[in-house]
CSV table of C-alpha atoms in Angstrom, one decimal:
chain,number,residue,atom,x,y,z
W,1,MET,CA,-22.6,5.7,-8.8
W,2,ILE,CA,-21.3,7.8,-5.9
W,3,LEU,CA,-22.1,4.9,-3.6
W,4,TYR,CA,-19.8,2.5,-5.4
W,5,PRO,CA,-16.6,3.3,-3.5
W,6,ILE,CA,-18.4,3.3,-0.2
W,7,LEU,CA,-20.0,-0.1,-0.9
W,8,LEU,CA,-16.8,-1.5,-2.2
W,9,GLU,CA,-14.8,-0.6,0.9
W,10,LEU,CA,-17.7,-1.6,3.2
W,11,ASN,CA,-17.8,-5.1,1.6
W,12,LEU,CA,-14.0,-5.5,1.9
W,13,LEU,CA,-14.0,-4.6,5.6
W,14,VAL,CA,-17.0,-6.7,6.5
W,15,SER,CA,-16.0,-9.8,4.5
W,16,TYR,CA,-12.3,-9.9,5.4
W,17,CYS,CA,-11.2,-7.4,8.1
W,18,LEU,CA,-13.9,-8.2,10.6
W,19,ASP,CA,-14.4,-11.6,12.1
W,20,LYS,CA,-15.6,-14.0,9.4
W,21,THR,CA,-18.9,-14.9,11.0
W,22,GLU,CA,-21.7,-16.4,9.0
W,23,LYS,CA,-23.7,-13.2,9.4
W,24,ASN,CA,-20.9,-11.0,8.0
W,25,GLU,CA,-20.3,-13.3,5.1
W,26,ARG,CA,-24.0,-13.3,4.2
W,27,PHE,CA,-24.1,-9.5,4.3
W,28,ALA,CA,-21.0,-9.2,2.2
W,29,SER,CA,-22.5,-11.7,-0.4
W,30,SER,CA,-25.7,-9.7,-0.5
W,31,LEU,CA,-23.8,-6.5,-1.3
W,32,MET,CA,-21.9,-8.2,-4.1
W,33,LYS,CA,-25.1,-9.5,-5.7
W,34,LYS,CA,-27.1,-6.3,-5.2
W,35,TRP,CA,-24.6,-4.2,-7.1
W,36,ASN,CA,-23.2,-6.9,-9.3
W,37,LEU,CA,-19.8,-6.0,-8.1
W,38,LYS,CA,-18.1,-9.4,-8.9
W,39,GLU,CA,-18.5,-9.0,-12.6
W,40,VAL,CA,-17.5,-5.3,-12.6
W,41,LEU,CA,-14.5,-6.0,-10.4
W,42,LYS,CA,-13.3,-9.0,-12.4
W,43,ILE,CA,-13.0,-6.8,-15.6
W,44,SER,CA,-11.6,-3.8,-13.8
W,45,ILE,CA,-9.0,-5.8,-11.9
W,46,GLN,CA,-7.7,-7.5,-15.0
W,47,LYS,CA,-7.4,-4.1,-16.8
W,48,SER,CA,-5.8,-2.4,-13.8
W,49,LEU,CA,-3.2,-5.1,-13.3
W,50,MET,CA,-2.3,-5.2,-17.0
W,51,GLU,CA,-2.0,-1.4,-17.0
W,52,VAL,CA,0.1,-1.2,-13.9
W,53,PHE,CA,2.6,-4.0,-14.9
W,54,ARG,CA,3.0,-2.5,-18.4
W,55,LYS,CA,4.5,0.7,-16.9
W,56,GLU,CA,8.2,1.3,-16.7
W,57,THR,CA,8.3,1.2,-13.0
W,58,PRO,CA,10.5,-1.7,-12.1
W,59,ILE,CA,10.6,-1.2,-8.3
W,60,SER,CA,6.8,-1.0,-8.1
W,61,ASN,CA,6.5,-4.0,-10.3
W,62,LEU,CA,8.9,-5.9,-8.0
W,63,ILE,CA,6.7,-5.0,-5.0
W,64,GLY,CA,3.6,-6.2,-6.8
W,65,ALA,CA,5.2,-9.4,-8.0
W,66,THR,CA,6.5,-10.1,-4.5
W,67,ALA,CA,3.1,-9.6,-2.9
W,68,ILE,CA,1.4,-11.8,-5.5
W,69,THR,CA,4.0,-14.5,-5.1
W,70,ILE,CA,3.6,-14.7,-1.3
W,71,ALA,CA,-0.2,-14.8,-1.7
W,72,VAL,CA,0.0,-17.6,-4.2
W,73,LEU,CA,2.5,-19.7,-2.1
W,74,THR,CA,0.2,-19.4,0.9
W,75,TYR,CA,-2.8,-20.3,-1.2
W,76,LEU,CA,-1.1,-23.4,-2.4
W,77,GLY,CA,0.1,-24.3,1.1
W,78,VAL,CA,3.8,-24.1,0.2
W,79,ILE,CA,4.1,-21.6,3.1
W,80,GLU,CA,1.8,-20.7,6.0
W,81,VAL,CA,0.7,-17.3,7.3
W,82,TYR,CA,2.8,-18.2,10.3
W,83,ASP,CA,5.9,-18.0,8.1
W,84,VAL,CA,5.3,-14.4,6.9
W,85,TYR,CA,3.8,-12.3,9.7
W,86,PHE,CA,5.7,-9.8,11.8
W,87,ASN,CA,7.1,-11.3,15.0
W,88,LYS,CA,9.8,-9.4,16.8
W,89,GLU,CA,11.0,-12.4,18.8
W,90,LEU,CA,11.6,-14.4,15.7
W,91,ILE,CA,13.1,-11.5,13.8
W,92,PHE,CA,15.7,-10.4,16.4
W,93,LYS,CA,16.3,-13.6,18.3
W,94,GLU,CA,16.0,-16.2,15.5
W,95,HIS,CA,17.3,-13.7,12.8
W,96,GLN,CA,14.4,-14.3,10.5
W,97,ILE,CA,14.9,-10.9,8.9
W,98,TYR,CA,12.7,-11.8,5.9
W,99,ARG,CA,9.7,-11.3,8.1
W,100,LEU,CA,10.3,-7.5,8.0
W,101,PHE,CA,9.4,-7.6,4.3
W,102,THR,CA,6.9,-10.4,4.0
W,103,SER,CA,4.7,-8.8,6.7
W,104,LEU,CA,4.6,-5.6,4.5
W,105,PHE,CA,3.6,-7.4,1.3
W,106,PHE,CA,1.1,-9.9,2.6
W,107,SER,CA,-2.5,-8.7,3.3
W,108,GLY,CA,-4.4,-11.9,3.4
W,109,PRO,CA,-5.4,-14.9,1.4
W,110,PHE,CA,-5.3,-14.9,-2.4
W,111,ASN,CA,-8.9,-13.7,-3.2
W,112,LEU,CA,-10.8,-10.8,-4.5
W,113,GLU,CA,-10.1,-8.6,-1.5
W,114,PHE,CA,-6.4,-9.3,-1.8
W,115,LEU,CA,-6.3,-8.3,-5.5
W,116,ILE,CA,-8.1,-5.0,-4.8
W,117,SER,CA,-5.6,-4.3,-2.0
W,118,ILE,CA,-2.7,-5.0,-4.3
W,119,ILE,CA,-4.1,-2.8,-7.0
W,120,PHE,CA,-4.4,0.1,-4.6
W,121,LEU,CA,-0.8,-0.4,-3.5
W,122,LEU,CA,0.5,-0.7,-7.1
W,123,GLN,CA,-1.6,2.2,-8.4
W,124,TYR,CA,-0.1,4.7,-6.0
W,125,SER,CA,3.3,3.1,-5.9
W,126,THR,CA,3.7,3.4,-9.7
W,127,THR,CA,2.3,6.9,-9.6
W,128,ALA,CA,4.9,7.9,-7.1
W,129,GLU,CA,7.7,6.1,-9.0
W,130,GLU,CA,6.9,7.5,-12.4
W,131,SER,CA,5.8,11.0,-11.4
W,132,PHE,CA,7.3,12.2,-8.1
W,133,PHE,CA,10.5,10.1,-8.3
W,134,ALA,CA,11.0,10.0,-12.1
W,135,ASN,CA,14.6,9.1,-13.0
W,136,ARG,CA,15.4,9.0,-9.3
W,137,PRO,CA,15.1,5.4,-8.3
W,138,GLY,CA,17.5,5.9,-5.4
W,139,ASP,CA,15.3,8.5,-3.9
W,140,PHE,CA,12.3,6.2,-4.4
W,141,LEU,CA,14.1,3.5,-2.5
W,142,PHE,CA,14.8,6.0,0.3
W,143,PHE,CA,11.1,6.9,0.3
W,144,ILE,CA,10.1,3.2,0.6
W,145,LEU,CA,12.7,2.5,3.3
W,146,PHE,CA,11.6,5.5,5.4
W,147,GLY,CA,8.0,4.3,5.4
W,148,MET,CA,9.1,0.7,6.2
W,149,ILE,CA,11.1,1.9,9.2
W,150,CYS,CA,8.2,3.9,10.6
W,151,ILE,CA,5.8,0.9,10.1
W,152,TRP,CA,8.2,-1.5,11.6
W,153,THR,CA,8.7,0.7,14.7
W,154,TYR,CA,5.0,0.9,15.2
W,155,SER,CA,4.6,-2.9,14.9
W,156,TYR,CA,7.5,-3.5,17.3
W,157,PHE,CA,5.6,-1.7,20.1
W,158,SER,CA,2.2,-3.0,19.1
W,159,SER,CA,0.4,-6.2,18.3
W,160,ALA,CA,0.2,-5.6,14.5
W,161,VAL,CA,1.5,-8.5,12.5
W,162,LEU,CA,0.3,-7.9,8.9
W,163,LEU,CA,1.4,-4.5,7.8
W,164,CYS,CA,0.4,-4.3,4.1
W,165,GLN,CA,-2.5,-1.9,5.0
W,166,ALA,CA,-0.1,0.6,6.6
W,167,PHE,CA,2.3,0.3,3.6
W,168,SER,CA,-0.5,0.9,1.1
W,169,SER,CA,-1.8,3.9,3.2
W,170,TYR,CA,1.7,5.3,3.2
W,171,MET,CA,1.7,5.3,-0.6
W,172,THR,CA,-1.8,6.7,-1.0
W,173,TYR,CA,-1.3,9.5,1.5
W,174,TYR,CA,2.0,10.7,0.0
W,175,CYS,CA,0.5,10.8,-3.5
W,176,SER,CA,-2.5,12.7,-2.3
W,177,LYS,CA,-0.2,15.3,-0.6
W,178,ARG,CA,1.8,15.7,-3.8
W,179,ALA,CA,-1.2,15.7,-6.1
W,180,PRO,CA,-4.4,16.3,-4.1
W,181,ASP,CA,-6.6,16.8,-7.1
W,182,VAL,CA,-5.8,13.4,-8.8
W,183,VAL,CA,-8.7,10.9,-9.1
W,184,GLY,CA,-8.3,8.3,-6.4
W,185,ILE,CA,-10.5,5.4,-7.2
W,186,ALA,CA,-11.3,5.8,-10.9
W,187,PHE,CA,-9.3,2.7,-11.9
W,188,ILE,CA,-12.1,0.5,-10.5
W,189,PHE,CA,-15.2,2.6,-10.9
W,190,PRO,CA,-16.0,5.6,-13.1
W,191,VAL,CA,-16.3,7.8,-9.9
W,192,HIS,CA,-14.3,11.0,-9.6
W,193,MET,CA,-13.0,11.3,-6.1
W,194,ARG,CA,-10.0,13.3,-5.1
W,195,SER,CA,-7.3,11.3,-3.3
W,196,VAL,CA,-7.4,13.4,-0.2
W,197,TYR,CA,-11.1,12.5,0.2
W,198,LEU,CA,-10.4,8.9,-0.5
W,199,ASN,CA,-8.0,8.8,2.5
W,200,LEU,CA,-10.6,10.3,4.7
W,201,LEU,CA,-13.2,7.9,3.5
W,202,PHE,CA,-11.1,4.9,4.6
W,203,LEU,CA,-10.6,6.4,8.0
W,204,VAL,CA,-14.3,7.0,8.5
W,205,LEU,CA,-15.3,3.5,7.4
W,206,HIS,CA,-12.8,1.9,9.7
W,207,LEU,CA,-14.1,4.0,12.5
W,208,LEU,CA,-17.8,3.4,11.9
W,209,LEU,CA,-17.2,-0.4,11.6
W,210,GLY,CA,-15.2,-0.4,14.8
W,211,ASN,CA,-12.2,-2.0,13.0
W,212,PHE,CA,-9.6,-0.3,15.1
W,213,PRO,CA,-6.5,-2.5,14.2
W,214,LEU,CA,-6.9,-1.5,10.5
W,215,LEU,CA,-7.7,2.1,11.6
W,216,TYR,CA,-4.5,2.3,13.5
W,217,LEU,CA,-2.5,0.9,10.6
W,218,GLU,CA,-4.1,3.4,8.3
W,219,ILE,CA,-3.2,6.3,10.6
W,220,VAL,CA,0.4,5.0,11.0
W,221,GLY,CA,0.8,5.0,7.2
W,222,TYR,CA,-0.6,8.5,6.9
W,223,LEU,CA,1.7,9.8,9.7
W,224,ALA,CA,4.8,8.2,8.1
W,225,ALA,CA,3.9,9.7,4.7
W,226,HIS,CA,3.2,13.1,6.2
W,227,ALA,CA,6.6,13.0,8.0
W,228,TYR,CA,8.4,12.2,4.8
W,229,PHE,CA,6.5,14.9,2.9
W,230,TYR,CA,7.4,17.5,5.6
W,231,PHE,CA,11.1,16.6,5.7
W,232,GLN,CA,11.6,16.1,2.0
W,233,ASP,CA,9.3,18.6,0.4
W,234,ILE,CA,9.1,21.4,3.0
W,235,PHE,CA,12.0,21.2,5.5
W,236,SER,CA,14.6,20.5,2.8
W,237,LEU,CA,13.5,23.4,0.6
W,238,ARG,CA,13.1,25.9,3.5
W,239,TYR,CA,16.5,25.1,5.2
W,240,GLU,CA,18.4,23.5,2.2
W,241,ILE,CA,19.1,20.4,4.3
W,242,ASN,CA,18.4,17.2,2.4
W,243,LEU,CA,18.0,14.5,5.1
W,244,LEU,CA,16.2,11.9,2.9
W,245,THR,CA,17.8,12.5,-0.5
W,246,ALA,CA,19.8,9.6,-2.1
W,247,PRO,CA,23.4,10.4,-3.3
W,248,LYS,CA,23.7,11.1,-7.0
W,249,TRP,CA,25.9,8.1,-7.6
W,250,LEU,CA,23.1,5.8,-6.4
W,251,ASN,CA,20.5,7.4,-8.7
W,252,LYS,CA,22.9,7.1,-11.7
W,253,SER,CA,23.8,3.5,-10.9
W,254,LEU,CA,20.2,2.4,-10.5
W,255,ASN,CA,19.2,4.2,-13.7
W,256,ARG,CA,21.8,2.3,-15.6
W,257,LEU,CA,20.8,-1.0,-13.9
W,258,LEU,CA,17.0,-0.6,-14.1
W,259,HIS,CA,16.5,1.5,-17.2
W,260,ASN,CA,19.8,1.3,-19.1
W,261,ARG,CA,20.1,5.1,-18.9
W,262,ASN,CA,23.1,7.2,-18.2
W,263,MET,CA,21.8,10.3,-16.3
W,264,ASP,CA,24.4,13.0,-16.2
């Protein structure tokens, strides 16, 4: 069973991230049949999505709902990939500001790979929201905004256009820094793997397969999360300077709005 996470990620990278040649598609199909992954994933994805959306994490649920909505609309042909990708010319000259966000929440067509990508994003987003930012929705929004700004900056100076991989990596890395012993992939397979090793696994697989665009996005997400972790969890405690902390009134207001709570 220890090979399951490796085979899963290998299949995803070959079938979607690399060029969709006939050879790659046959190889991905053979892996799915050999390990009977489709049936396992079908059941696991249904349970994982139900578990995630049942949690009282409204911001993470909104992220997931937005990502799924964009994927469904592109699948139905209501919008095209051209309408959602990051394009600095259209953003700053044509004022299509929405592309800043759609490029972060769209990772590809509405298929099996997309659902797994969304589960990874939601799993760690909900973990962060309910554990590390409990009763502090304002701080969680600051956390999200900090990561977005870092990823947007990278995309502005590079050719990256779909940024969901970096945003997902941002969430996973921060959770692994805060709770390095937490199981990272057990929501799909009964394999015990620490989150810190899961991050390393993805980097190694991208490198071995020569998928450098995704490797760079993965690294950008990790660097952004590490920067946030340093400034918020180390620098602020050592020097008592809170650079990334939301004002108390924002946390109180969002708690009343999202949870109907009055946090004194």
